[in-house]
């Protein structure tokens, strides 16, 4: 059986890695890895291939950056001849980025079966480009691999046949479970706990410059109490370059380059609080039991809210300040989750069991990739 995987942007790599590994262990499976080149920098792409021990892509479409239409169209044009030449039995696409919908559309038009990993998530916010990508990719896919029961329900409501839906769990957590012990060697020197970790890259936050300025001012304010570590996504970096702020005059607001996977995992694990607009980070903090404030009005990952680790603060900075103050007061009083202290380092060899005991989400157990591999082989021929 010949399976072709398509990856393009940073969050795809963490999702594809466990599926590639699980399928590599199966006899009679041949795999091809196509990188669309949506993300292309060393820090946004290459370093993830190294750390996640992924095979080098068999081909890179080198589509690069552009508007949504340009980027999606570039993948459509470049991917079609690849599929026609390689004739896979199944194409696997991941998550909700522009490369995902483009690859699924090419396959559906040519009659190649598609499997969507991380199917069924819905924010119900169609102003998010990712929501459009999710809806359409799911409609075009033959196999829908879902991370949680809410995703199954969403798909059933949209009329997807139950036989196509497979609840397998969270592949991103597979990667986290595998690499969490290794992240211990990546604790950041000179970063004293407790600290706050921040990531922001959604257009709704960073493309609106007056709002971005306000957000940055709120982070600067928090940094008067606690170190704030902010790895800055390239999109955000570009927007910040158009903004006059006094962020540079706050020594405890540390703006860093985007971090490699293991460094970022170590940062998350040690954070007293994470402030983000990322989908994957809402899930990772839930698994790690780290408090998270999400600067969005909605989430396609409701399980992170019901588990109690994540809160939506939307565009309400008062809510952000209040929630942050409450979480930090609790953390500091109880002395928990204060990060990469020496005692934290000593305890960390047993950390894995502790994390898994804390996270009670069924099937977020490090084996989702293996379940996907089993199902694919069971469903053959598609
Ligand atoms: C994309 C995904 C988003 C995901 C995010 C993770 C879509 C619609 N969005 O958003 O869901 O959460 O990736 O990062 O697919 N750039 C670089 N180096 C790179 C790649 C991009 O400098 O390797 C810069 C370019 O200036 C580019 C900008 O980042 O214009 C944005 O990249 P793009 O791929 O358009 O979207 P992201 O914001 O990264």
mmCIF file of C-alpha atoms and ligand atoms in Angstrom:
data_model
loop_
_atom_site.group_PDB
_atom_site.id
_atom_site.type_symbol
_atom_site.label_atom_id
_atom_site.label_comp_id
_atom_site.label_asym_id
_atom_site.label_seq_id
_atom_site.Cartn_x
_atom_site.Cartn_y
_atom_site.Cartn_z
ATOM 1 C CA UNK A 1 0.000 0.000 0.000
ATOM 2 C CA UNK A 2 1.352 3.433 -0.949
ATOM 3 C CA UNK A 3 0.493 6.287 1.419
ATOM 4 C CA UNK A 4 1.380 9.877 0.591
ATOM 5 C CA UNK A 5 1.483 12.435 3.406
ATOM 6 C CA UNK A 6 1.186 16.171 2.819
ATOM 7 C CA UNK A 7 2.650 18.653 5.297
ATOM 8 C CA UNK A 8 3.178 22.363 4.867
ATOM 9 C CA UNK A 9 3.155 24.466 8.000
ATOM 10 C CA UNK A 10 4.673 24.137 11.448
ATOM 11 C CA UNK A 11 1.781 22.470 13.333
ATOM 12 C CA UNK A 12 1.504 19.779 10.611
ATOM 13 C CA UNK A 13 4.917 18.375 11.468
ATOM 14 C CA UNK A 14 4.011 17.391 15.051
ATOM 15 C CA UNK A 15 0.831 15.720 13.748
ATOM 16 C CA UNK A 16 2.373 13.799 10.850
ATOM 17 C CA UNK A 17 5.449 12.507 12.722
ATOM 18 C CA UNK A 18 3.631 9.830 14.803
ATOM 19 C CA UNK A 19 1.575 8.620 11.831
ATOM 20 C CA UNK A 20 4.712 8.274 9.686
ATOM 21 C CA UNK A 21 6.380 6.301 12.481
ATOM 22 C CA UNK A 22 3.407 4.011 13.043
ATOM 23 C CA UNK A 23 3.022 3.249 9.346
ATOM 24 C CA UNK A 24 6.771 2.699 8.916
ATOM 25 C CA UNK A 25 6.439 -0.219 11.331
ATOM 26 C CA UNK A 26 3.839 -1.941 9.138
ATOM 27 C CA UNK A 27 4.973 -4.446 6.535
ATOM 28 C CA UNK A 28 3.861 -3.779 2.978
ATOM 29 C CA UNK A 29 3.460 -0.020 3.458
ATOM 30 C CA UNK A 30 5.372 2.413 1.247
ATOM 31 C CA UNK A 31 5.306 6.086 2.235
ATOM 32 C CA UNK A 32 5.930 9.344 0.400
ATOM 33 C CA UNK A 33 6.253 12.664 2.197
ATOM 34 C CA UNK A 34 5.390 15.864 0.335
ATOM 35 C CA UNK A 35 6.231 19.250 1.880
ATOM 36 C CA UNK A 36 4.319 22.082 0.254
ATOM 37 C CA UNK A 37 6.863 24.657 1.451
ATOM 38 C CA UNK A 38 4.168 26.849 3.074
ATOM 39 C CA UNK A 39 6.661 27.205 5.919
ATOM 40 C CA UNK A 40 10.226 27.180 4.685
ATOM 41 C CA UNK A 41 12.595 28.751 7.245
ATOM 42 C CA UNK A 42 14.949 26.694 9.353
ATOM 43 C CA UNK A 43 13.150 27.841 12.494
ATOM 44 C CA UNK A 44 9.646 27.250 11.104
ATOM 45 C CA UNK A 45 10.346 23.951 9.340
ATOM 46 C CA UNK A 46 13.789 22.260 9.119
ATOM 47 C CA UNK A 47 14.457 22.172 12.849
ATOM 48 C CA UNK A 48 11.177 20.298 13.391
ATOM 49 C CA UNK A 49 12.143 17.589 10.902
ATOM 50 C CA UNK A 50 15.374 17.081 12.854
ATOM 51 C CA UNK A 51 13.918 17.095 16.353
ATOM 52 C CA UNK A 52 10.879 14.982 15.478
ATOM 53 C CA UNK A 53 13.148 12.564 13.570
ATOM 54 C CA UNK A 54 11.042 12.769 10.455
ATOM 55 C CA UNK A 55 12.288 11.508 7.100
ATOM 56 C CA UNK A 56 13.328 14.231 4.675
ATOM 57 C CA UNK A 57 10.479 15.116 2.283
ATOM 58 C CA UNK A 58 10.529 13.208 -1.010
ATOM 59 C CA UNK A 59 9.500 16.406 -2.688
ATOM 60 C CA UNK A 60 9.105 20.066 -1.773
ATOM 61 C CA UNK A 61 6.617 22.164 -3.723
ATOM 62 C CA UNK A 62 8.249 25.400 -2.490
ATOM 63 C CA UNK A 63 5.041 27.420 -2.588
ATOM 64 C CA UNK A 64 6.202 29.898 0.066
ATOM 65 C CA UNK A 65 4.148 32.794 1.424
ATOM 66 C CA UNK A 66 1.365 34.804 -0.188
ATOM 67 C CA UNK A 67 -2.278 35.732 0.175
ATOM 68 C CA UNK A 68 -4.651 32.859 0.958
ATOM 69 C CA UNK A 69 -5.712 32.575 -2.683
ATOM 70 C CA UNK A 70 -2.132 32.715 -3.934
ATOM 71 C CA UNK A 71 -0.837 30.182 -1.432
ATOM 72 C CA UNK A 72 -3.754 27.763 -1.909
ATOM 73 C CA UNK A 73 -3.598 28.081 -5.689
ATOM 74 C CA UNK A 74 0.165 27.511 -5.681
ATOM 75 C CA UNK A 75 -0.347 24.201 -3.808
ATOM 76 C CA UNK A 76 -3.183 23.175 -6.171
ATOM 77 C CA UNK A 77 -1.010 23.727 -9.247
ATOM 78 C CA UNK A 78 2.142 22.157 -7.877
ATOM 79 C CA UNK A 79 0.529 19.170 -6.161
ATOM 80 C CA UNK A 80 -1.633 17.929 -9.032
ATOM 81 C CA UNK A 81 1.258 16.607 -11.166
ATOM 82 C CA UNK A 82 2.823 14.960 -8.095
ATOM 83 C CA UNK A 83 -0.341 12.972 -7.422
ATOM 84 C CA UNK A 84 -0.784 12.028 -11.061
ATOM 85 C CA UNK A 85 2.796 10.774 -11.209
ATOM 86 C CA UNK A 86 2.962 8.979 -7.849
ATOM 87 C CA UNK A 87 -0.550 7.465 -7.801
ATOM 88 C CA UNK A 88 -0.836 6.777 -4.053
ATOM 89 C CA UNK A 89 -3.511 4.503 -2.611
ATOM 90 C CA UNK A 90 -4.273 7.079 0.091
ATOM 91 C CA UNK A 91 -3.291 10.695 0.774
ATOM 92 C CA UNK A 92 -3.132 11.850 4.396
ATOM 93 C CA UNK A 93 -3.595 15.543 5.166
ATOM 94 C CA UNK A 94 -3.211 17.142 8.610
ATOM 95 C CA UNK A 95 -4.891 19.892 10.606
ATOM 96 C CA UNK A 96 -6.358 23.034 9.086
ATOM 97 C CA UNK A 97 -3.728 25.007 7.211
ATOM 98 C CA UNK A 98 -3.965 26.196 3.599
ATOM 99 C CA UNK A 99 -1.822 23.264 2.422
ATOM 100 C CA UNK A 100 -4.369 20.851 3.937
ATOM 101 C CA UNK A 101 -7.421 22.072 2.019
ATOM 102 C CA UNK A 102 -5.449 22.515 -1.209
ATOM 103 C CA UNK A 103 -4.080 18.959 -1.158
ATOM 104 C CA UNK A 104 -7.481 17.481 -0.253
ATOM 105 C CA UNK A 105 -9.142 19.355 -3.117
ATOM 106 C CA UNK A 106 -6.624 18.122 -5.693
ATOM 107 C CA UNK A 107 -7.148 14.510 -4.554
ATOM 108 C CA UNK A 108 -10.940 14.732 -4.451
ATOM 109 C CA UNK A 109 -11.067 16.099 -8.010
ATOM 110 C CA UNK A 110 -8.780 13.358 -9.294
ATOM 111 C CA UNK A 111 -10.529 10.593 -7.350
ATOM 112 C CA UNK A 112 -7.663 9.748 -4.963
ATOM 113 C CA UNK A 113 -8.832 8.744 -1.464
ATOM 114 C CA UNK A 114 -8.037 11.252 1.297
ATOM 115 C CA UNK A 115 -7.688 10.758 5.035
ATOM 116 C CA UNK A 116 -7.937 13.849 7.269
ATOM 117 C CA UNK A 117 -6.036 13.670 10.539
ATOM 118 C CA UNK A 118 -7.539 15.993 13.204
ATOM 119 C CA UNK A 119 -10.949 16.028 11.539
ATOM 120 C CA UNK A 120 -14.168 17.480 12.960
ATOM 121 C CA UNK A 121 -12.877 20.422 15.025
ATOM 122 C CA UNK A 122 -15.105 23.494 14.730
ATOM 123 C CA UNK A 123 -14.832 26.990 16.176
ATOM 124 C CA UNK A 124 -18.033 28.002 14.329
ATOM 125 C CA UNK A 125 -16.198 31.197 13.436
ATOM 126 C CA UNK A 126 -15.974 31.520 9.695
ATOM 127 C CA UNK A 127 -13.826 34.631 9.908
ATOM 128 C CA UNK A 128 -10.972 32.258 10.795
ATOM 129 C CA UNK A 129 -9.265 30.952 7.655
ATOM 130 C CA UNK A 130 -8.643 27.662 9.457
ATOM 131 C CA UNK A 131 -12.385 27.097 10.015
ATOM 132 C CA UNK A 132 -13.007 27.270 6.254
ATOM 133 C CA UNK A 133 -10.119 24.854 5.710
ATOM 134 C CA UNK A 134 -11.513 22.423 8.315
ATOM 135 C CA UNK A 135 -15.074 22.428 6.966
ATOM 136 C CA UNK A 136 -14.055 21.873 3.373
ATOM 137 C CA UNK A 137 -11.311 19.322 4.056
ATOM 138 C CA UNK A 138 -13.723 17.191 6.072
ATOM 139 C CA UNK A 139 -16.308 17.271 3.291
ATOM 140 C CA UNK A 140 -13.683 16.110 0.792
ATOM 141 C CA UNK A 141 -12.182 13.323 2.896
ATOM 142 C CA UNK A 142 -12.959 9.613 2.814
ATOM 143 C CA UNK A 143 -11.466 8.797 6.214
ATOM 144 C CA UNK A 144 -11.922 11.235 9.103
ATOM 145 C CA UNK A 145 -9.631 10.695 12.074
ATOM 146 C CA UNK A 146 -10.931 12.664 15.056
ATOM 147 C CA UNK A 147 -9.190 13.652 18.312
ATOM 148 C CA UNK A 148 -12.209 13.838 20.648
ATOM 149 C CA UNK A 149 -15.944 12.951 20.745
ATOM 150 C CA UNK A 150 -17.069 16.567 20.133
ATOM 151 C CA UNK A 151 -15.420 16.317 16.714
ATOM 152 C CA UNK A 152 -17.452 13.191 15.891
ATOM 153 C CA UNK A 153 -20.636 15.018 16.849
ATOM 154 C CA UNK A 154 -19.748 17.995 14.647
ATOM 155 C CA UNK A 155 -19.205 15.724 11.658
ATOM 156 C CA UNK A 156 -22.433 13.797 12.230
ATOM 157 C CA UNK A 157 -24.349 17.102 12.392
ATOM 158 C CA UNK A 158 -22.876 18.052 9.044
ATOM 159 C CA UNK A 159 -24.164 14.847 7.505
ATOM 160 C CA UNK A 160 -20.916 12.901 7.361
ATOM 161 C CA UNK A 161 -21.563 9.167 7.286
ATOM 162 C CA UNK A 162 -20.685 7.524 10.583
ATOM 163 C CA UNK A 163 -18.700 4.805 8.816
ATOM 164 C CA UNK A 164 -16.124 7.382 7.674
ATOM 165 C CA UNK A 165 -15.469 8.752 11.191
ATOM 166 C CA UNK A 166 -12.778 7.171 13.373
ATOM 167 C CA UNK A 167 -12.159 8.482 16.884
ATOM 168 C CA UNK A 168 -8.415 7.895 17.313
ATOM 169 C CA UNK A 169 -7.256 10.523 19.815
ATOM 170 C CA UNK A 170 -4.752 13.329 19.551
ATOM 171 C CA UNK A 171 -1.691 12.826 17.347
ATOM 172 C CA UNK A 172 -0.070 16.046 18.572
ATOM 173 C CA UNK A 173 -0.118 14.574 22.058
ATOM 174 C CA UNK A 174 1.620 11.441 20.662
ATOM 175 C CA UNK A 175 4.582 13.631 19.791
ATOM 176 C CA UNK A 176 4.464 15.390 23.141
ATOM 177 C CA UNK A 177 4.388 12.098 25.066
ATOM 178 C CA UNK A 178 7.345 10.756 23.089
ATOM 179 C CA UNK A 179 9.519 13.843 23.418
ATOM 180 C CA UNK A 180 8.600 15.207 26.842
ATOM 181 C CA UNK A 181 11.460 13.373 28.595
ATOM 182 C CA UNK A 182 13.929 14.678 25.999
ATOM 183 C CA UNK A 183 12.709 18.257 26.497
ATOM 184 C CA UNK A 184 14.275 18.210 29.957
ATOM 185 C CA UNK A 185 17.661 18.850 28.366
ATOM 186 C CA UNK A 186 16.230 21.953 26.724
ATOM 187 C CA UNK A 187 15.390 24.017 29.774
ATOM 188 C CA UNK A 188 16.368 27.588 29.077
ATOM 189 C CA UNK A 189 19.441 28.711 30.948
ATOM 190 C CA UNK A 190 19.038 31.951 32.895
ATOM 191 C CA UNK A 191 15.264 31.751 32.966
ATOM 192 C CA UNK A 192 14.118 31.866 36.539
ATOM 193 C CA UNK A 193 10.725 30.463 37.432
ATOM 194 C CA UNK A 194 8.014 31.561 37.727
ATOM 195 C CA UNK A 195 7.450 33.041 34.262
ATOM 196 C CA UNK A 196 4.653 33.582 31.758
ATOM 197 C CA UNK A 197 4.938 32.152 28.236
ATOM 198 C CA UNK A 198 3.222 33.982 25.356
ATOM 199 C CA UNK A 199 2.557 33.187 21.690
ATOM 200 C CA UNK A 200 0.376 35.250 19.345
ATOM 201 C CA UNK A 201 0.109 34.873 15.602
ATOM 202 C CA UNK A 202 -3.576 34.761 14.569
ATOM 203 C CA UNK A 203 -4.547 37.465 12.059
ATOM 204 C CA UNK A 204 -7.384 38.505 14.435
ATOM 205 C CA UNK A 205 -4.765 39.513 16.999
ATOM 206 C CA UNK A 206 -1.692 40.568 15.091
ATOM 207 C CA UNK A 207 -3.093 42.120 11.901
ATOM 208 C CA UNK A 208 -5.086 44.679 13.891
ATOM 209 C CA UNK A 209 -2.286 47.027 14.916
ATOM 210 C CA UNK A 210 -4.137 49.151 17.530
ATOM 211 C CA UNK A 211 -5.254 45.922 19.257
ATOM 212 C CA UNK A 212 -1.758 44.442 18.994
ATOM 213 C CA UNK A 213 -0.391 47.592 20.649
ATOM 214 C CA UNK A 214 -2.877 47.225 23.517
ATOM 215 C CA UNK A 215 -2.032 43.549 23.924
ATOM 216 C CA UNK A 216 1.646 44.318 24.040
ATOM 217 C CA UNK A 217 1.061 47.012 26.649
ATOM 218 C CA UNK A 218 -0.828 44.455 28.782
ATOM 219 C CA UNK A 219 2.089 42.018 28.481
ATOM 220 C CA UNK A 220 4.552 44.762 29.402
ATOM 221 C CA UNK A 221 2.422 45.457 32.463
ATOM 222 C CA UNK A 222 2.463 41.771 33.458
ATOM 223 C CA UNK A 223 6.240 41.762 33.045
ATOM 224 C CA UNK A 224 6.498 44.232 35.898
ATOM 225 C CA UNK A 225 5.514 41.340 38.171
ATOM 226 C CA UNK A 226 6.920 38.311 36.367
ATOM 227 C CA UNK A 227 9.218 37.527 33.454
ATOM 228 C CA UNK A 228 7.233 37.234 30.211
ATOM 229 C CA UNK A 229 8.821 35.048 27.522
ATOM 230 C CA UNK A 230 7.397 35.657 24.051
ATOM 231 C CA UNK A 231 8.712 33.632 21.079
ATOM 232 C CA UNK A 232 7.580 35.790 18.166
ATOM 233 C CA UNK A 233 6.092 34.172 15.037
ATOM 234 C CA UNK A 234 7.349 35.679 11.728
ATOM 235 C CA UNK A 235 3.893 37.138 10.947
ATOM 236 C CA UNK A 236 3.846 38.852 14.347
ATOM 237 C CA UNK A 237 7.459 40.022 13.984
ATOM 238 C CA UNK A 238 6.545 41.703 10.722
ATOM 239 C CA UNK A 239 3.529 43.453 12.257
ATOM 240 C CA UNK A 240 5.573 44.564 15.265
ATOM 241 C CA UNK A 241 8.099 46.163 12.947
ATOM 242 C CA UNK A 242 5.273 48.502 11.814
ATOM 243 C CA UNK A 243 4.398 49.450 15.365
ATOM 244 C CA UNK A 244 6.007 51.991 17.639
ATOM 245 C CA UNK A 245 5.897 50.534 21.117
ATOM 246 C CA UNK A 246 7.974 50.804 24.237
ATOM 247 C CA UNK A 247 8.218 46.964 24.456
ATOM 248 C CA UNK A 248 12.013 47.233 24.268
ATOM 249 C CA UNK A 249 12.099 49.264 27.476
ATOM 250 C CA UNK A 250 10.671 46.421 29.585
ATOM 251 C CA UNK A 251 13.624 44.222 30.484
ATOM 252 C CA UNK A 252 11.439 41.378 31.745
ATOM 253 C CA UNK A 253 9.443 41.182 28.494
ATOM 254 C CA UNK A 254 11.685 38.897 26.456
ATOM 255 C CA UNK A 255 10.933 38.771 22.727
ATOM 256 C CA UNK A 256 12.591 35.661 21.252
ATOM 257 C CA UNK A 257 12.753 34.014 17.848
ATOM 258 C CA UNK A 258 10.288 31.160 17.229
ATOM 259 C CA UNK A 259 11.540 28.233 19.277
ATOM 260 C CA UNK A 260 12.354 24.687 18.172
ATOM 261 C CA UNK A 261 9.949 21.985 19.372
ATOM 262 C CA UNK A 262 11.935 20.700 22.364
ATOM 263 C CA UNK A 263 12.824 24.167 23.645
ATOM 264 C CA UNK A 264 9.218 25.262 23.376
ATOM 265 C CA UNK A 265 7.976 22.143 25.119
ATOM 266 C CA UNK A 266 10.400 22.802 27.980
ATOM 267 C CA UNK A 267 9.132 26.397 28.138
ATOM 268 C CA UNK A 268 5.484 25.268 28.272
ATOM 269 C CA UNK A 269 6.132 22.676 30.890
ATOM 270 C CA UNK A 270 7.839 25.140 33.187
ATOM 271 C CA UNK A 271 5.438 28.064 32.702
ATOM 272 C CA UNK A 272 3.277 29.348 35.523
ATOM 273 C CA UNK A 273 0.847 30.581 32.869
ATOM 274 C CA UNK A 274 0.604 30.442 29.075
ATOM 275 C CA UNK A 275 -1.102 33.200 27.082
ATOM 276 C CA UNK A 276 -1.758 32.192 23.472
ATOM 277 C CA UNK A 277 -4.032 32.205 20.437
ATOM 278 C CA UNK A 278 -2.755 28.881 19.097
ATOM 279 C CA UNK A 279 -4.953 25.787 18.858
ATOM 280 C CA UNK A 280 -2.218 23.245 19.493
ATOM 281 C CA UNK A 281 -0.900 25.061 22.558
ATOM 282 C CA UNK A 282 -4.369 24.995 24.159
ATOM 283 C CA UNK A 283 -4.195 21.198 23.851
ATOM 284 C CA UNK A 284 -0.596 20.808 24.959
ATOM 285 C CA UNK A 285 -1.139 22.915 28.088
ATOM 286 C CA UNK A 286 -4.228 20.839 28.884
ATOM 287 C CA UNK A 287 -2.201 17.659 28.696
ATOM 288 C CA UNK A 288 0.577 19.193 30.792
ATOM 289 C CA UNK A 289 -1.845 20.610 33.358
ATOM 290 C CA UNK A 290 -0.528 24.153 32.767
ATOM 291 C CA UNK A 291 -2.963 27.082 32.982
ATOM 292 C CA UNK A 292 -3.702 28.756 29.674
ATOM 293 C CA UNK A 293 -5.476 31.982 28.721
ATOM 294 C CA UNK A 294 -6.574 32.043 25.094
ATOM 295 C CA UNK A 295 -6.835 35.431 23.412
ATOM 296 C CA UNK A 296 -9.757 34.431 21.202
ATOM 297 C CA UNK A 297 -13.554 34.626 21.403
ATOM 298 C CA UNK A 298 -13.996 30.923 20.629
ATOM 299 C CA UNK A 299 -12.131 27.659 20.404
ATOM 300 C CA UNK A 300 -12.435 24.597 18.201
ATOM 301 C CA UNK A 301 -11.002 22.603 21.120
ATOM 302 C CA UNK A 302 -13.762 22.778 23.793
ATOM 303 C CA UNK A 303 -12.277 19.881 25.713
ATOM 304 C CA UNK A 304 -9.460 22.218 26.840
ATOM 305 C CA UNK A 305 -12.092 24.392 28.545
ATOM 306 C CA UNK A 306 -14.047 21.549 30.143
ATOM 307 C CA UNK A 307 -10.822 20.095 31.513
ATOM 308 C CA UNK A 308 -10.361 23.364 33.392
ATOM 309 C CA UNK A 309 -6.888 24.355 32.170
ATOM 310 C CA UNK A 310 -7.950 26.800 29.456
ATOM 311 C CA UNK A 311 -10.045 30.001 29.588
ATOM 312 C CA UNK A 312 -11.123 32.197 26.701
ATOM 313 C CA UNK A 313 -10.452 35.870 27.390
ATOM 314 C CA UNK A 314 -11.424 37.147 23.941
ATOM 315 C CA UNK A 315 -10.677 40.805 23.373
ATOM 316 C CA UNK A 316 -11.189 41.780 26.962
ATOM 317 C CA UNK A 317 -7.942 42.931 28.534
ATOM 318 C CA UNK A 318 -9.583 43.393 31.918
ATOM 319 C CA UNK A 319 -10.554 39.735 31.809
ATOM 320 C CA UNK A 320 -6.997 38.818 30.813
ATOM 321 C CA UNK A 321 -5.479 40.828 33.678
ATOM 322 C CA UNK A 322 -7.951 39.469 36.229
ATOM 323 C CA UNK A 323 -7.627 35.831 35.146
ATOM 324 C CA UNK A 324 -3.824 36.106 35.023
ATOM 325 C CA UNK A 325 -3.701 37.626 38.501
ATOM 326 C CA UNK A 326 -5.926 34.882 39.918
ATOM 327 C CA UNK A 327 -3.967 32.046 38.324
ATOM 328 C CA UNK A 328 -0.620 33.475 39.398
ATOM 329 C CA UNK A 329 -1.783 34.116 42.945
ATOM 330 C CA UNK A 330 -2.985 30.512 43.222
ATOM 331 C CA UNK A 331 0.199 29.135 41.705
ATOM 332 C CA UNK A 332 2.483 31.208 43.872
ATOM 333 C CA UNK A 333 0.542 30.418 47.034
ATOM 334 C CA UNK A 334 0.500 26.680 46.368
ATOM 335 C CA UNK A 335 4.086 26.733 45.062
ATOM 336 C CA UNK A 336 3.092 24.575 42.064
ATOM 337 C CA UNK A 337 3.956 24.855 38.426
ATOM 338 C CA UNK A 338 6.727 27.327 39.003
ATOM 339 C CA UNK A 339 8.787 25.973 36.222
ATOM 340 C CA UNK A 340 12.269 24.801 35.682
ATOM 341 C CA UNK A 341 13.565 24.945 39.202
ATOM 342 C CA UNK A 342 16.227 22.573 40.465
ATOM 343 C CA UNK A 343 13.606 20.550 42.325
ATOM 344 C CA UNK A 344 11.562 20.478 39.101
ATOM 345 C CA UNK A 345 14.563 19.035 37.308
ATOM 346 C CA UNK A 346 15.022 16.367 39.956
ATOM 347 C CA UNK A 347 11.352 15.394 39.923
ATOM 348 C CA UNK A 348 11.170 15.289 36.181
ATOM 349 C CA UNK A 349 12.230 11.672 35.679
ATOM 350 C CA UNK A 350 8.856 10.667 37.080
ATOM 351 C CA UNK A 351 7.153 13.603 35.359
ATOM 352 C CA UNK A 352 5.723 11.565 32.519
ATOM 353 C CA UNK A 353 3.541 9.404 34.746
ATOM 354 C CA UNK A 354 2.397 12.458 36.662
ATOM 355 C CA UNK A 355 1.313 14.226 33.471
ATOM 356 C CA UNK A 356 -0.584 11.210 32.209
ATOM 357 C CA UNK A 357 -2.347 10.739 35.511
ATOM 358 C CA UNK A 358 -3.389 14.389 35.378
ATOM 359 C CA UNK A 359 -4.767 14.245 31.847
ATOM 360 C CA UNK A 360 -7.937 12.194 31.735
ATOM 361 C CA UNK A 361 -8.936 12.800 28.151
ATOM 362 C CA UNK A 362 -9.618 9.414 26.604
ATOM 363 C CA UNK A 363 -7.219 8.497 23.799
ATOM 364 C CA UNK A 364 -4.799 11.357 24.470
ATOM 365 C CA UNK A 365 -2.336 8.671 25.377
ATOM 366 C CA UNK A 366 0.520 8.701 22.880
ATOM 367 C CA UNK A 367 -0.968 5.990 20.628
ATOM 368 C CA UNK A 368 -3.248 7.863 18.209
ATOM 369 C CA UNK A 369 -0.809 7.386 15.310
ATOM 370 C CA UNK A 370 -0.803 3.630 15.846
ATOM 371 C CA UNK A 371 -4.609 3.568 15.823
ATOM 372 C CA UNK A 372 -4.638 5.492 12.543
ATOM 373 C CA UNK A 373 -2.198 2.983 10.999
ATOM 374 C CA UNK A 374 -4.371 0.042 12.117
ATOM 375 C CA UNK A 375 -7.524 1.587 10.681
ATOM 376 C CA UNK A 376 -5.883 2.405 7.355
ATOM 377 C CA UNK A 377 -4.684 -1.149 6.906
ATOM 378 C CA UNK A 378 -8.064 -2.524 7.974
ATOM 379 C CA UNK A 379 -9.908 -0.297 5.480
ATOM 380 C CA UNK A 380 -7.720 -1.285 2.505
ATOM 381 C CA UNK A 381 -8.694 -1.217 -0.338
ATOM 382 C CA UNK A 382 -10.334 2.169 0.020
HETATM 383 C C1 LIG B 1 -0.169 29.232 9.286
HETATM 384 C C2 LIG B 1 -1.561 28.599 9.382
HETATM 385 C C3 LIG B 1 -2.038 28.633 10.826
HETATM 386 C C4 LIG B 1 -1.026 28.025 11.753
HETATM 387 C C5 LIG B 1 0.300 28.734 11.569
HETATM 388 C C6 LIG B 1 1.400 28.193 12.451
HETATM 389 C C7 LIG B 1 -3.040 28.875 7.431
HETATM 390 C C8 LIG B 1 -4.255 29.553 6.946
HETATM 391 N N1 LIG B 1 -2.553 29.337 8.599
HETATM 392 O O1 LIG B 1 -0.316 30.611 9.617
HETATM 393 O O2 LIG B 1 -3.249 27.891 10.917
HETATM 394 O O3 LIG B 1 -1.453 28.177 13.094
HETATM 395 O O4 LIG B 1 0.690 28.571 10.193
HETATM 396 O O5 LIG B 1 2.561 28.916 12.255
HETATM 397 O O6 LIG B 1 -2.554 27.979 6.791
HETATM 398 N N2 LIG B 1 6.904 33.218 7.240
HETATM 399 C C9 LIG B 1 8.249 33.143 7.456
HETATM 400 N N3 LIG B 1 8.847 31.934 7.409
HETATM 401 C C10 LIG B 1 8.157 30.810 7.134
HETATM 402 C C11 LIG B 1 6.779 30.892 6.909
HETATM 403 C C12 LIG B 1 6.158 32.098 6.979
HETATM 404 O O7 LIG B 1 8.917 34.139 7.702
HETATM 405 O O8 LIG B 1 8.782 29.722 7.110
HETATM 406 C C13 LIG B 1 6.220 34.503 7.337
HETATM 407 C C14 LIG B 1 5.889 35.139 6.035
HETATM 408 O O9 LIG B 1 6.103 36.503 6.142
HETATM 409 C C15 LIG B 1 4.401 34.886 5.878
HETATM 410 C C16 LIG B 1 3.931 34.857 7.328
HETATM 411 O O10 LIG B 1 5.027 34.311 8.049
HETATM 412 O O11 LIG B 1 3.764 35.845 5.126
HETATM 413 C C17 LIG B 1 2.719 34.020 7.575
HETATM 414 O O12 LIG B 1 2.895 32.681 7.078
HETATM 415 P P1 LIG B 1 1.624 31.869 6.521
HETATM 416 O O13 LIG B 1 2.030 30.514 6.117
HETATM 417 O O14 LIG B 1 0.912 32.692 5.497
HETATM 418 O O15 LIG B 1 0.626 31.787 7.726
HETATM 419 P P2 LIG B 1 0.842 31.647 9.288
HETATM 420 O O16 LIG B 1 0.456 32.926 9.907
HETATM 421 O O17 LIG B 1 2.177 31.071 9.628
#
